Amino acid sequence: MFLTAEDGMILGPIAYILGLILNFIYNMLYSGGAVNLGLVIILFTIIVKLIISPLTFKQQKSAKINAYIQPEIEVIKKKYKNKKDQETMIKINEETQAVYKKYGTSMASGCLPALIQMPIIFALYRVIQNIPAYVDKVKDLYLPIANNVVEEKGFSKTLIDFVDTNKVTTANTAVKSMEKLIESGKTPDANHVIDILSKFSSSNWDAFQKLMSDNSDVVSAITANVPHIQQINTFLFGINIAEAPGWKISPALVIPLAAGLFQFLSSKILQNPQQTQGNDMANSMMKSMIYTMPLFSIVMCVGMPAGVGIYWTLSSVVTLVIQLVINFYYNHADMEKIIAKSVAKADKKRAKKGNKKSLMDRVIEKSTGQSADTMSAAEKAQFVNSMSSKNLRNYDSSTINNNPNRGNISSKANILLNYDEQKN
């Protein structure tokens, strides 16, 4: 993790690509002589949010269409009000699906874009949290110090104790990573040292230099490189982006407060009363999220490096602007035309697939020799229940032992069923 970079199977490749973008922005500003990590984070956040904006637009388009058809969904719910039996539930589901199908959408149509965005957002956070792992020129500023620190005997314990004594809370994750590495019998290297050094504030550097006063190589490296590190880490009003604002009055406290404000505004804009019409639970959750998420943002940004807070704040700002643009577009768009295009697109997709029956309908027709189209929802449900029970009870232990797929889920379920029957 960190300077070994994010190495997860999903987040790793995404973080690598985002790191390339971050590195490119830094080098571009560096060549122009105006390099500052605060400005780099701002440009980086804007660019990445714009890159994934088509996903946001697609998600909001689905939400607008689903909100438009919500009155028809409510009619179905009222039609079967106070009925909770299985047959009624199946009818509600079928009629609801028919409405969504008619308009070329589905209940989950807005979920896929949101799910795709989640790993991008997590990877984006990981990159911002540890910039030296992805920006070569920033890492090069820390490397001479780290290389000399690892030559110090017992440097791991020295660093861990220093972080604890000086309450460098932003380095806690890096310290835990180092401790786990030591417990596994491995020796931390310069990269693990940089993970910790990159979280130091100005006062931490002064204290660390005093601690290392007996090591002239470390002191020389600090003297030569820390001024440049502080220069690129210093943002507006002298804010150190590597330092957490904390619960103290300072210019840095503006960042978590701004994060909470813009989180509230973006949540308020995203709220769509039509989408939760007639759903008291959904309404309650939406209202709760509008007020709890800003508080969560403030608390998180107070305890995290200011650089993460800048990303968090600007992310909410860009989300707010994009949402305002989307709302303006749909408020002036012809929803009838948008829905007509959605229906045509869905029809085209279904035509490509052909008139394939559902898996359940194919099973029914193969088992009964009867067309599934002639059966009611209740008859289909009854058939599925009877088949499930019959298959489970006829699947004896000898069949399980001779089954080449005996490791699958259904095999395990039947083993449990047979065990319960024998026990009883």
CSV table of N, CA and C in Angstrom, one decimal, residues 66-81 92 95-96 99-100 273-280 282-283:
chain,number,residue,atom,x,y,z
A,66,ASN,N,-37.2,7.7,-14.3
A,66,ASN,CA,-37.9,6.9,-13.3
A,66,ASN,C,-38.8,7.8,-12.4
A,67,ALA,N,-38.4,9.1,-12.2
A,67,ALA,CA,-39.2,10.0,-11.5
A,67,ALA,C,-40.5,10.4,-12.3
A,68,TYR,N,-40.3,10.5,-13.6
A,68,TYR,CA,-41.4,10.8,-14.5
A,68,TYR,C,-42.5,9.8,-14.5
A,69,ILE,N,-42.1,8.5,-14.4
A,69,ILE,CA,-43.0,7.4,-14.5
A,69,ILE,C,-43.5,7.0,-13.1
A,70,GLN,N,-43.0,7.7,-12.0
A,70,GLN,CA,-43.4,7.3,-10.7
A,70,GLN,C,-44.9,7.3,-10.4
A,71,PRO,N,-45.7,8.3,-10.9
A,71,PRO,CA,-47.1,8.3,-10.7
A,71,PRO,C,-47.8,7.0,-11.1
A,72,GLU,N,-47.3,6.4,-12.2
A,72,GLU,CA,-47.9,5.1,-12.7
A,72,GLU,C,-47.5,4.0,-11.7
A,73,ILE,N,-46.3,4.0,-11.2
A,73,ILE,CA,-45.9,3.0,-10.2
A,73,ILE,C,-46.8,3.1,-8.9
A,74,GLU,N,-47.1,4.4,-8.5
A,74,GLU,CA,-47.9,4.6,-7.3
A,74,GLU,C,-49.3,4.0,-7.5
A,75,VAL,N,-49.8,4.1,-8.7
A,75,VAL,CA,-51.2,3.6,-9.0
A,75,VAL,C,-51.2,2.1,-8.8
A,76,ILE,N,-50.1,1.4,-9.2
A,76,ILE,CA,-50.1,0.0,-9.0
A,76,ILE,C,-50.0,-0.4,-7.5
A,77,LYS,N,-49.2,0.4,-6.8
A,77,LYS,CA,-49.1,0.2,-5.3
A,77,LYS,C,-50.5,0.4,-4.6
A,78,LYS,N,-51.2,1.4,-5.0
A,78,LYS,CA,-52.5,1.7,-4.4
A,78,LYS,C,-53.5,0.6,-4.8
A,79,LYS,N,-53.4,0.1,-6.0
A,79,LYS,CA,-54.3,-0.9,-6.5
A,79,LYS,C,-54.3,-2.2,-5.6
A,80,TYR,N,-53.1,-2.5,-5.1
A,80,TYR,CA,-52.9,-3.7,-4.3
A,80,TYR,C,-52.6,-3.3,-2.8
A,81,LYS,N,-53.1,-2.2,-2.4
A,81,LYS,CA,-52.8,-1.7,-1.0
A,81,LYS,C,-53.3,-2.7,0.0
A,92,ILE,N,-47.7,-7.4,-8.5
A,92,ILE,CA,-47.2,-6.1,-8.4
A,92,ILE,C,-45.8,-6.0,-9.1
A,95,GLU,N,-46.5,-6.1,-13.0
A,95,GLU,CA,-47.1,-4.9,-13.5
A,95,GLU,C,-46.1,-3.7,-13.4
A,96,THR,N,-45.3,-3.7,-12.4
A,96,THR,CA,-44.2,-2.6,-12.2
A,96,THR,C,-43.2,-2.8,-13.3
A,99,VAL,N,-44.4,-1.5,-16.6
A,99,VAL,CA,-44.3,0.0,-16.7
A,99,VAL,C,-42.9,0.4,-17.1
A,100,TYR,N,-41.9,-0.1,-16.4
A,100,TYR,CA,-40.5,0.2,-16.7
A,100,TYR,C,-40.1,-0.2,-18.1
A,273,PRO,N,-38.0,15.1,-5.0
A,273,PRO,CA,-39.1,14.6,-4.3
A,273,PRO,C,-40.0,13.6,-5.0
A,274,GLN,N,-40.0,13.7,-6.3
A,274,GLN,CA,-40.8,12.7,-7.1
A,274,GLN,C,-40.4,11.3,-7.0
A,275,GLN,N,-39.0,11.1,-6.7
A,275,GLN,CA,-38.5,9.8,-6.7
A,275,GLN,C,-38.9,9.1,-5.4
A,276,THR,N,-39.2,9.8,-4.4
A,276,THR,CA,-39.6,9.2,-3.1
A,276,THR,C,-41.1,9.4,-2.8
A,277,GLN,N,-41.8,9.8,-3.8
A,277,GLN,CA,-43.2,10.1,-3.6
A,277,GLN,C,-44.0,8.8,-3.0
A,278,GLY,N,-44.7,9.1,-1.9
A,278,GLY,CA,-45.5,8.0,-1.3
A,278,GLY,C,-44.6,7.0,-0.5
A,279,ASN,N,-43.3,7.2,-0.4
A,279,ASN,CA,-42.5,6.3,0.3
A,279,ASN,C,-41.9,7.0,1.5
A,280,ASP,N,-42.5,6.9,2.7
A,280,ASP,CA,-42.1,7.6,3.9
A,280,ASP,C,-40.7,7.2,4.3
A,282,ALA,N,-38.2,6.1,2.4
A,282,ALA,CA,-37.2,6.7,1.5
A,282,ALA,C,-37.1,8.2,1.8
A,283,ASN,N,-38.2,8.8,2.0
A,283,ASN,CA,-38.2,10.3,2.3
A,283,ASN,C,-37.4,10.5,3.6
